[in-house]
XYZ file of C-alpha atoms in Angstrom:
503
model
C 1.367 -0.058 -39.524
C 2.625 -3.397 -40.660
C 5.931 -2.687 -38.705
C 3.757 -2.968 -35.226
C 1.962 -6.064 -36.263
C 4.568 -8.841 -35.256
C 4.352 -6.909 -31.711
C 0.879 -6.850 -31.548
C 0.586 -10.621 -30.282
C 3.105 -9.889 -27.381
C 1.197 -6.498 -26.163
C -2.247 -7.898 -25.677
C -0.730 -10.710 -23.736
C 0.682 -8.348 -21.504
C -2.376 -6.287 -20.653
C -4.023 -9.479 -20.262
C -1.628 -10.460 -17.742
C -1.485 -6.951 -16.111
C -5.658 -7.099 -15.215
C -5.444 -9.100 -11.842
C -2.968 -6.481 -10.616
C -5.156 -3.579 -11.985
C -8.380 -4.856 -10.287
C -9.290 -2.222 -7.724
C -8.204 0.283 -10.611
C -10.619 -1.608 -12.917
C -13.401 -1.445 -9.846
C -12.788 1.952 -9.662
C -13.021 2.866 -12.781
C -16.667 0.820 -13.237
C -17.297 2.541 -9.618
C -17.053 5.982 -11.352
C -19.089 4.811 -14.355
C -21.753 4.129 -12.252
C -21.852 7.167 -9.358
C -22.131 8.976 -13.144
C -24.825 7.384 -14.523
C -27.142 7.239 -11.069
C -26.344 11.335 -10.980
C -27.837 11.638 -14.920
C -30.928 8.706 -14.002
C -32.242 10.265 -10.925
C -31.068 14.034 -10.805
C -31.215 15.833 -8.081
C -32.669 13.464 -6.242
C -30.122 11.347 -6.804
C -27.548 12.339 -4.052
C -28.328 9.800 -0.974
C -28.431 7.084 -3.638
C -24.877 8.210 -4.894
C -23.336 8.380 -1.570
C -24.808 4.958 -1.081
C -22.982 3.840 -4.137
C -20.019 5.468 -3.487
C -19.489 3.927 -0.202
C -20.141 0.527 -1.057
C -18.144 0.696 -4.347
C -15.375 1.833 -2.253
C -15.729 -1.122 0.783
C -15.478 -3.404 -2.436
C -12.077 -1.853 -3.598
C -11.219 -2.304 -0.260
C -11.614 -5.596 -0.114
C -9.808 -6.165 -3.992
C -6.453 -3.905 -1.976
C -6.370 -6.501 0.561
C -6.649 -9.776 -1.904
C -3.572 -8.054 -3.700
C -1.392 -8.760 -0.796
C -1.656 -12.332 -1.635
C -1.617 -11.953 -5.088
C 1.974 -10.777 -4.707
C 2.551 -13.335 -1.994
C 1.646 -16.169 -3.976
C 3.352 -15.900 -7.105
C 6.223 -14.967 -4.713
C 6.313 -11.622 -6.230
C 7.942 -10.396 -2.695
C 9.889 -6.948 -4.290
C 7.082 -6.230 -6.424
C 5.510 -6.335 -10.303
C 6.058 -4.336 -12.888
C 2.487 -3.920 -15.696
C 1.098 -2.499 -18.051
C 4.515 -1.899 -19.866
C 6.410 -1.620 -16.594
C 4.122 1.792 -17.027
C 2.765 0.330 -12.991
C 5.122 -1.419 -10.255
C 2.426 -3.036 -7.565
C 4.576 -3.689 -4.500
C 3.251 -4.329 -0.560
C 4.503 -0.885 -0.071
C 2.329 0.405 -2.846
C -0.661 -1.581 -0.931
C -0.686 -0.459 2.175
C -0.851 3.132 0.511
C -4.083 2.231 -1.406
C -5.647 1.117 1.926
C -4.536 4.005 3.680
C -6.166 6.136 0.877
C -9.553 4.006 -0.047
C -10.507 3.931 4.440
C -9.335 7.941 4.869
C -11.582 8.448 1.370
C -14.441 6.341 2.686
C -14.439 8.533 5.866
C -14.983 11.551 3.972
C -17.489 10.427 2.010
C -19.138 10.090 5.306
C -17.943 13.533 6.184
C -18.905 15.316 3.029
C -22.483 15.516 3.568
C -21.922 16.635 7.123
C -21.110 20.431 6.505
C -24.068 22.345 6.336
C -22.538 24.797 3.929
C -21.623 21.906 1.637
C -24.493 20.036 1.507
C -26.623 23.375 1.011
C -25.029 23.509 -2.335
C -27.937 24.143 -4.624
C -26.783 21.225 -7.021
C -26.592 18.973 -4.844
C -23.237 16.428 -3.712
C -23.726 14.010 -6.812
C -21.397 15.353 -9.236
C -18.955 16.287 -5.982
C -18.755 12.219 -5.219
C -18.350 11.687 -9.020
C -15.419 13.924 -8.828
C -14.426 11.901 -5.537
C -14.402 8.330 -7.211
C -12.370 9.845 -10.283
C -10.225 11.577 -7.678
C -9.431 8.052 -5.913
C -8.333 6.277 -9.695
C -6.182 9.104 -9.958
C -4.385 8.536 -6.268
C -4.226 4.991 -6.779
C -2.275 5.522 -10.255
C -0.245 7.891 -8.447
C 0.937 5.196 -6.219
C 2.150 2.855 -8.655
C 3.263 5.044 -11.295
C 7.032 4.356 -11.743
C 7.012 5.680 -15.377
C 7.503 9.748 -16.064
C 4.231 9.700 -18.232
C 2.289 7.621 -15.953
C 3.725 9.782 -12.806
C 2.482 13.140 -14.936
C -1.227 11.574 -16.090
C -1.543 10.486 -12.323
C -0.797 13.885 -10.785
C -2.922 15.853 -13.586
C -5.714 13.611 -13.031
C -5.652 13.983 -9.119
C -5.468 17.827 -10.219
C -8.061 17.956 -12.266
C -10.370 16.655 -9.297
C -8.943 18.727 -6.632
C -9.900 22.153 -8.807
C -13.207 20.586 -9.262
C -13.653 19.688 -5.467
C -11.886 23.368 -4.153
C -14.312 25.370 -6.930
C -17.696 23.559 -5.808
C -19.324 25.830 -3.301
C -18.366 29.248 -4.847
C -21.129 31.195 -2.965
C -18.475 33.919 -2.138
C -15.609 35.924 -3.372
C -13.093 34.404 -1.098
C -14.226 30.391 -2.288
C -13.908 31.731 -5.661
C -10.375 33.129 -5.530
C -9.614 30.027 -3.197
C -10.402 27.838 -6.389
C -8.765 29.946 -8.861
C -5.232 30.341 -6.874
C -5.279 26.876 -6.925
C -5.846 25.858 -10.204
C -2.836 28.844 -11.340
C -0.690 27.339 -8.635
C -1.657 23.707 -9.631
C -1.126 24.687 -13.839
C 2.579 26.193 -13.004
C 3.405 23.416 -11.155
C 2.647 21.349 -13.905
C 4.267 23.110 -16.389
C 7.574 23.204 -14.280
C 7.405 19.564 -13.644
C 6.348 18.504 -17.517
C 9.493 20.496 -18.257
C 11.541 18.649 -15.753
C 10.408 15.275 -17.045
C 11.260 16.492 -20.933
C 14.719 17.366 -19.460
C 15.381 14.096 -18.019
C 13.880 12.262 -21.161
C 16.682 13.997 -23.503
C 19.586 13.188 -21.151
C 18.270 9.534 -20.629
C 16.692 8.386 -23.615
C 13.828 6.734 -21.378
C 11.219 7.571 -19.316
C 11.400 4.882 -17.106
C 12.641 4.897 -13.699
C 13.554 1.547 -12.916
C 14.019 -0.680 -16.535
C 16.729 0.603 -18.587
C 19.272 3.087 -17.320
C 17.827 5.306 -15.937
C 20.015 6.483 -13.145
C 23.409 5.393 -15.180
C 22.308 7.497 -18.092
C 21.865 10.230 -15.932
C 25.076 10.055 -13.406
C 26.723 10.809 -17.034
C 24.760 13.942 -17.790
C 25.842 17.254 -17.304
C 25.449 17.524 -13.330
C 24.033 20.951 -12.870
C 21.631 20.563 -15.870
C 20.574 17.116 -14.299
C 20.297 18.484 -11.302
C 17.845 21.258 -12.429
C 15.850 18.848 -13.624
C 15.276 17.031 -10.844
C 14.799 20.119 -9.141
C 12.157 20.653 -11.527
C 10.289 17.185 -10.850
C 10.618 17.872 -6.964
C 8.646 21.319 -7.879
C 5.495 19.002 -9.316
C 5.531 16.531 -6.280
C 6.221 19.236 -3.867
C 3.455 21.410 -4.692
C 1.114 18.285 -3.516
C 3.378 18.030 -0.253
C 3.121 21.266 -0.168
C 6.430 21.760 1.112
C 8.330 24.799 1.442
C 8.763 27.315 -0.624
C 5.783 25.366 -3.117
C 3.430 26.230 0.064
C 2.352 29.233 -0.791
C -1.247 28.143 -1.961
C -2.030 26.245 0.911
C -3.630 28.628 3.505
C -6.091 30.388 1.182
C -6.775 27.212 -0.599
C -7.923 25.547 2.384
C -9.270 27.700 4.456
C -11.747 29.578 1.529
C -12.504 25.122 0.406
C -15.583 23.869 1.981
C -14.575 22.138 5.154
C -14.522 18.509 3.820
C -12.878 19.096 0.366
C -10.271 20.878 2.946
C -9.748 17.776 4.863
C -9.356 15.940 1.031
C -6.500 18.167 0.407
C -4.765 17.431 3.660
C -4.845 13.889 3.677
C -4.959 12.031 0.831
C -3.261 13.737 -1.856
C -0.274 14.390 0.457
C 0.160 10.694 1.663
C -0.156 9.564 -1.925
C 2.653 12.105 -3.144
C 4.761 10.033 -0.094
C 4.379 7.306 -2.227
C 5.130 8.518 -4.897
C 8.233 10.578 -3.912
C 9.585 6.936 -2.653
C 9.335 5.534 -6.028
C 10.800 7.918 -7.657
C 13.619 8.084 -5.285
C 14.229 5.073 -5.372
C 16.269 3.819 -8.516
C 18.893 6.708 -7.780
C 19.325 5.612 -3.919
C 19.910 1.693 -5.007
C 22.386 2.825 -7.858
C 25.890 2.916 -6.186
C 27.259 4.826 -8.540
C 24.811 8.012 -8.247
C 26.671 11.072 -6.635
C 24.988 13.838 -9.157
C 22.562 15.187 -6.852
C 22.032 14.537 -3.020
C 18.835 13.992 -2.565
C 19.498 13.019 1.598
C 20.956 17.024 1.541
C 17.919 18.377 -0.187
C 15.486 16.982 1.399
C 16.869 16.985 4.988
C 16.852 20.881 4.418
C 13.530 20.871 2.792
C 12.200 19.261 5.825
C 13.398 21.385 8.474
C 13.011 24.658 7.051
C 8.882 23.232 6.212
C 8.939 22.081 10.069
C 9.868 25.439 10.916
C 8.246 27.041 8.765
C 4.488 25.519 9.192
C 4.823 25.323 12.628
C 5.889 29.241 13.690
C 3.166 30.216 11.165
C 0.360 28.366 12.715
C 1.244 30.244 16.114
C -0.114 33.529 14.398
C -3.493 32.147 13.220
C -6.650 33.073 14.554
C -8.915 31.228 12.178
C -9.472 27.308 12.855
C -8.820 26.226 8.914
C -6.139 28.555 8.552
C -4.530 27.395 11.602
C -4.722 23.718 10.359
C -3.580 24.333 7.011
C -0.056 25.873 8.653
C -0.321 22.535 10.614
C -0.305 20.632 7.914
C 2.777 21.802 6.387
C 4.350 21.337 9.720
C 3.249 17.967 9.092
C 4.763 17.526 6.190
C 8.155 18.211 6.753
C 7.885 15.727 10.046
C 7.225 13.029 7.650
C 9.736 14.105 4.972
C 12.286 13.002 8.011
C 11.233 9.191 7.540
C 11.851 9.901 3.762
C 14.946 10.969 4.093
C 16.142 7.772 5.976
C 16.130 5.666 2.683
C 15.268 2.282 4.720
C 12.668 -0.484 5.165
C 12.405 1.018 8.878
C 11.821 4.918 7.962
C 9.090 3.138 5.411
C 6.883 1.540 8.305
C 7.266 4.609 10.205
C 5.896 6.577 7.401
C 2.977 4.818 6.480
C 2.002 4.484 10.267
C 2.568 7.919 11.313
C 0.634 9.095 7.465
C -2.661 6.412 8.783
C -2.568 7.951 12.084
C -2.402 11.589 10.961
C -4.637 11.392 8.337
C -7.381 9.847 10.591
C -6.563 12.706 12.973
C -6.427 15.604 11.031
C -10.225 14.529 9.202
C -11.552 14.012 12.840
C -10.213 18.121 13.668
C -11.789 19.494 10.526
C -15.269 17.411 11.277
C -14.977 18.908 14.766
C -14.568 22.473 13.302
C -17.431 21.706 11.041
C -19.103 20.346 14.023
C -18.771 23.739 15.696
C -18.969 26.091 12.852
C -22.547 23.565 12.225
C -24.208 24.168 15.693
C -22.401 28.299 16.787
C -21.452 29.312 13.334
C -17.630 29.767 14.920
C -15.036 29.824 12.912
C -12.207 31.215 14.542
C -10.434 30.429 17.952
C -12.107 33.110 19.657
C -15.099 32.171 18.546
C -14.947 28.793 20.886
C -14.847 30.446 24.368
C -16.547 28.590 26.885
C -18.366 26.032 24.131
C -16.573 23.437 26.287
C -18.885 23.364 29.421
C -22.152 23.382 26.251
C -20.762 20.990 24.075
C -18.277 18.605 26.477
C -18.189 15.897 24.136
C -17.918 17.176 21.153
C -14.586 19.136 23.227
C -13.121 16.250 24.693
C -12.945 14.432 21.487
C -11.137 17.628 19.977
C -8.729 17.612 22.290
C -7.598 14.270 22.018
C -7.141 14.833 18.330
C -5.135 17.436 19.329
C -3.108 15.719 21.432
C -2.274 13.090 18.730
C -1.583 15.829 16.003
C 1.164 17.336 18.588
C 2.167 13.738 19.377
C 1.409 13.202 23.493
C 1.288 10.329 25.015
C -0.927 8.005 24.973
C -2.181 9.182 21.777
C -1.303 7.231 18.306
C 0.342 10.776 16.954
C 3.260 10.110 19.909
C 3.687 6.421 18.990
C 3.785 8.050 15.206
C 6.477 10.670 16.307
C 7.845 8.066 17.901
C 8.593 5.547 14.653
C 9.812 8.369 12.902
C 12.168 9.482 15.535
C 13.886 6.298 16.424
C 14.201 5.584 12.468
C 15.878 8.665 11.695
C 17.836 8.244 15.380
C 19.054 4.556 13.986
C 20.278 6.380 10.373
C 22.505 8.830 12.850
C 23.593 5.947 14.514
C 24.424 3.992 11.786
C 26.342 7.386 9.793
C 27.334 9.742 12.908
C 25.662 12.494 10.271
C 25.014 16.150 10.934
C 22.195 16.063 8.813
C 20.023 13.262 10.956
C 21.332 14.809 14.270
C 19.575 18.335 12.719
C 16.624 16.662 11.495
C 16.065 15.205 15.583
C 16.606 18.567 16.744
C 14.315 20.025 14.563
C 11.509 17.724 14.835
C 11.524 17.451 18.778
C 11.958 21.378 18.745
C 8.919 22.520 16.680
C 6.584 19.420 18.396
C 7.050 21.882 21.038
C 6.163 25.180 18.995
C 2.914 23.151 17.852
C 1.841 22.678 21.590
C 1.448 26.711 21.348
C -1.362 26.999 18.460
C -2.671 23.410 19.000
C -3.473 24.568 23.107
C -5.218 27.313 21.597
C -8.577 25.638 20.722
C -8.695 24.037 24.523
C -7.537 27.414 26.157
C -11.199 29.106 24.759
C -13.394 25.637 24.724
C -13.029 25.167 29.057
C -11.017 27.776 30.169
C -12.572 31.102 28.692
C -15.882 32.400 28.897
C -18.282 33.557 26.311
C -20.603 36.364 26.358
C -23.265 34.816 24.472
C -24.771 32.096 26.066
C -27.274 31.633 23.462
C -28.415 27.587 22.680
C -28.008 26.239 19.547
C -31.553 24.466 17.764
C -28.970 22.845 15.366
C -27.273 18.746 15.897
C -24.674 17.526 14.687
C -24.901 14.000 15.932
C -23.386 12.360 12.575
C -20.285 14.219 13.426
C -20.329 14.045 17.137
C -20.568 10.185 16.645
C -17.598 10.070 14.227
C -15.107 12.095 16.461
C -15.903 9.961 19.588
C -14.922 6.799 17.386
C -12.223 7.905 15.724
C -10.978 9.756 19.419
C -11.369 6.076 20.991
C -9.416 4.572 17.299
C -6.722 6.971 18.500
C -6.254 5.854 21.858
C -6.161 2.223 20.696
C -3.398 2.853 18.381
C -1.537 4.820 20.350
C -1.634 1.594 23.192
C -1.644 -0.646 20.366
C 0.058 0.054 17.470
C 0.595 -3.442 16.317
C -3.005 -3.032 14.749
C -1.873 -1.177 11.850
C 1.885 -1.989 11.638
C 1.193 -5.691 10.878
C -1.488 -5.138 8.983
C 1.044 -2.548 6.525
């Protein structure tokens, strides 16, 4: 105990000088206190008051993401800080994630009590947007984590919420096997990764990634046990890419999930793991003298055989969720090519073409809400001829559509586009098999997706329905939403400016 003391002086200094980059954290974290305490004040009457709460708690973290930028631009701080123990590395990278995450998060608190199902939950959404502000700490840690420990608290906590947010509306057998496949697939994952990161610690001596010697100590290192573990890490972040072959659980997870907590999953846990896939990727692709394991090679295959994969699946789906949770993967492996380019470029063209499909892809589940909401359909079939009854509602899903498959003039094509001409400049640059396969790839299964995406307009205007009964039930929260976010998709697909120079 004495030992520490002459130390003791120097550490609270440091967290005192970490707290202006830990702010939103810190707002968060009060943000989470409070969403609690209104839920155990009020009860179950408590729920509008929480989402009230929620929302503005999250506008206010907002606004502490954006001051950041100029917290790092005026102490000239330009490649980034390193906090609480160098446990945290804030950069403008690390920024525009939290953004990206805190605006797709404040959608779907919008969103959340939109489903019927959901918000017929006989306990009410209070503890659900409890779970959602713990949820968001958890992603924003994830972002900046840059130490092994930090990375594995991160992911646990963001874990931790997801089972939570999957197992809420267990009404059925299917929602409850949904939730439990996920938290078996989630708790291997863990334990494959946690052994990974003990396996690195042991050859390195550290556990973090970018003070020390990291990468040095571990270019010495056996390279095939090295290169297991790393394998091993890549298992943990994969699983919330859900990349090929740690996929597995995505389908059932998200299509047995209540509609929102499915659009959760597919947005902002995957654009986080971007993040933090970069940063972990990153001391090994600035050390020159790293040849132990190619990470370009493994993830250029990882990414086509995912595009391939997601994409061919989704042809065969009949159900809506299901179809979209194939898509996503698909998804997934498009923007592991602007990974894979290991530049400033392939960055930008990451975040944008993340921002644009995670706006896109929470507008197509609200619209399949919308739908299952007002004709209980669930299922492509199920949408025959709801075109000529519900035209708006329609055109708005198609134009989501079209920027998922990435059509002009939509913001998903100017996205496609980004990530294209970034890999395109890497094959330029390295005359590469592996770029020149990840092009051919990409522009071959934006194709495939035209052939389950075309499904959902096929049945809405060009296939008629037996039942013409009307629907008593409105979904004008949702109906509103899609129309914005359908005209927010136009704009950035004319203008994409709007997001790239605020990123």
């Amino acid at each position: 105990m004495h030992n520490l003391l002459p130390f003791l002086p120097g550490s609270i200094t440091n967290v005192l000088g970490s707290i202006p980059f830990f702010l939103p954290e810190f707002y968060l974290a009060v943000l989470f206190i409070v969403v609690l305490v209104t839920d155990l004040l009020f009860g179950k009457n408590s729920e509008k008051l929480c989402r009230i709460v929620a929302w503005a708690g999250i506008l206010l973290v907002m606004q502490r993401d954006y001051q950041q930028i100029q917290l790092l631009t005026i102490g000239g701080l330009a490649n980034g800080h390193f906090f609480f123990g160098d446990m945290l590395l804030l950069t403008r990278t690390a920024i525009s994630f939290k953004l990206i995450i805190d605006a797709l998060a404040f959608a779907l608190l919008l969103y959340f009590s939109w489903d019927d199902k959901l918000s017929a939950h006989p306990k009410g959404l209070s503890d659900l947007y409890t779970i959602v502000v713990g949820s968001i700490f958890g992603l924003h840690l994830m972002v900046m984590a840059v130490n092994l420990l930090s990375i594995y608290v991160a992911i646990e906590m963001v874990s931790i919420a997801s089972y939570l947010m999957v197992a809420y509306r267990s009404e059925n057998a299917f929602s409850t096997e949904a939730g439990l496949k996920y938290v078996l697939f989630g708790a291997a994952s863990s334990a494959i990764m946690l052994y990974g990161i003990s396996l690195l610690y042991a050859f390195t001596g550290s556990l973090n990634l970018y003070t020390g010697n990291f990468a040095g100590g571990l270019s010495v290192a056996n390279e095939a046990a090295s290169s297991v573990a790393l394998v091993l890490v890549l298992v943990g972040v994969g699983f919330k890419l859900s990349f090929v072959p740690v996929h597995f659980w995505v389908p059932d997870v998200y299509e047995g999930a209540p509609t929102p907590v499915t659009a959760w999953l597919s947005t902002l846990p995957k654009i986080t793991a971007f993040a933090l896939l970069i940063n972990f990727l990153m001391p090994f692709i600035n050390y020159p003298q790293w040849h132990s394991f190619n990470f370009g090679l493994a993830l250029s295959a990882i990414s086509m055989i995912t595009m391939i994969a997601g994409n061919f699946a989704a042809v065969l789906q009949s159900n809506v969720k299901r179809m979209l949770a194939y898509s996503s993967i698909g998804h997934t492996g498009f923007a592991l090519m602007a990974i894979v380019t290991f530049n400033a470029t392939g960055q930008s063209a990451l975040i944008y073409y993340l921002a644009v499909y995670g706006i896109a892809n929470i507008a197509a589940l609200a619209l399949a809400t919308y739908f299952a909401n007002v004709t209980g359909a669930e299922n492509v079939e199920g949408y025959k001829g709801l075109g000529h009854k519900y035209p708006v509602a329609s055109v708005c899903f198609i134009i989501v559509l079209v920027s998922l498959t990435g059509i002009p003039v939509s913001a998903g094509f100017t996205g496609k586009l980004l990530v294209f001409s970034a890999v395109y400049g890497v094959y330029q640059q390295t005359h590469s098999l592996w770029p020149l396969l990840l092009l051919i790839t990409g522009a071959l299964t934006t194709v495939v997706s035209l052939f389950y995406y075309i499904k959902i307009p096929l049945n809405l205007f060009l296939k008629r329905s037996e039942n013409a009964a009307n629907s008593t039930v409105k979904s004008y929260n949702i109906l509103i939403f899609a129309m914005f976010v359908s005209a927010l998709i136009v704009l950035l697909g004319i203008f994409p400016n709007i997001i790239l120079k605020l990123f």
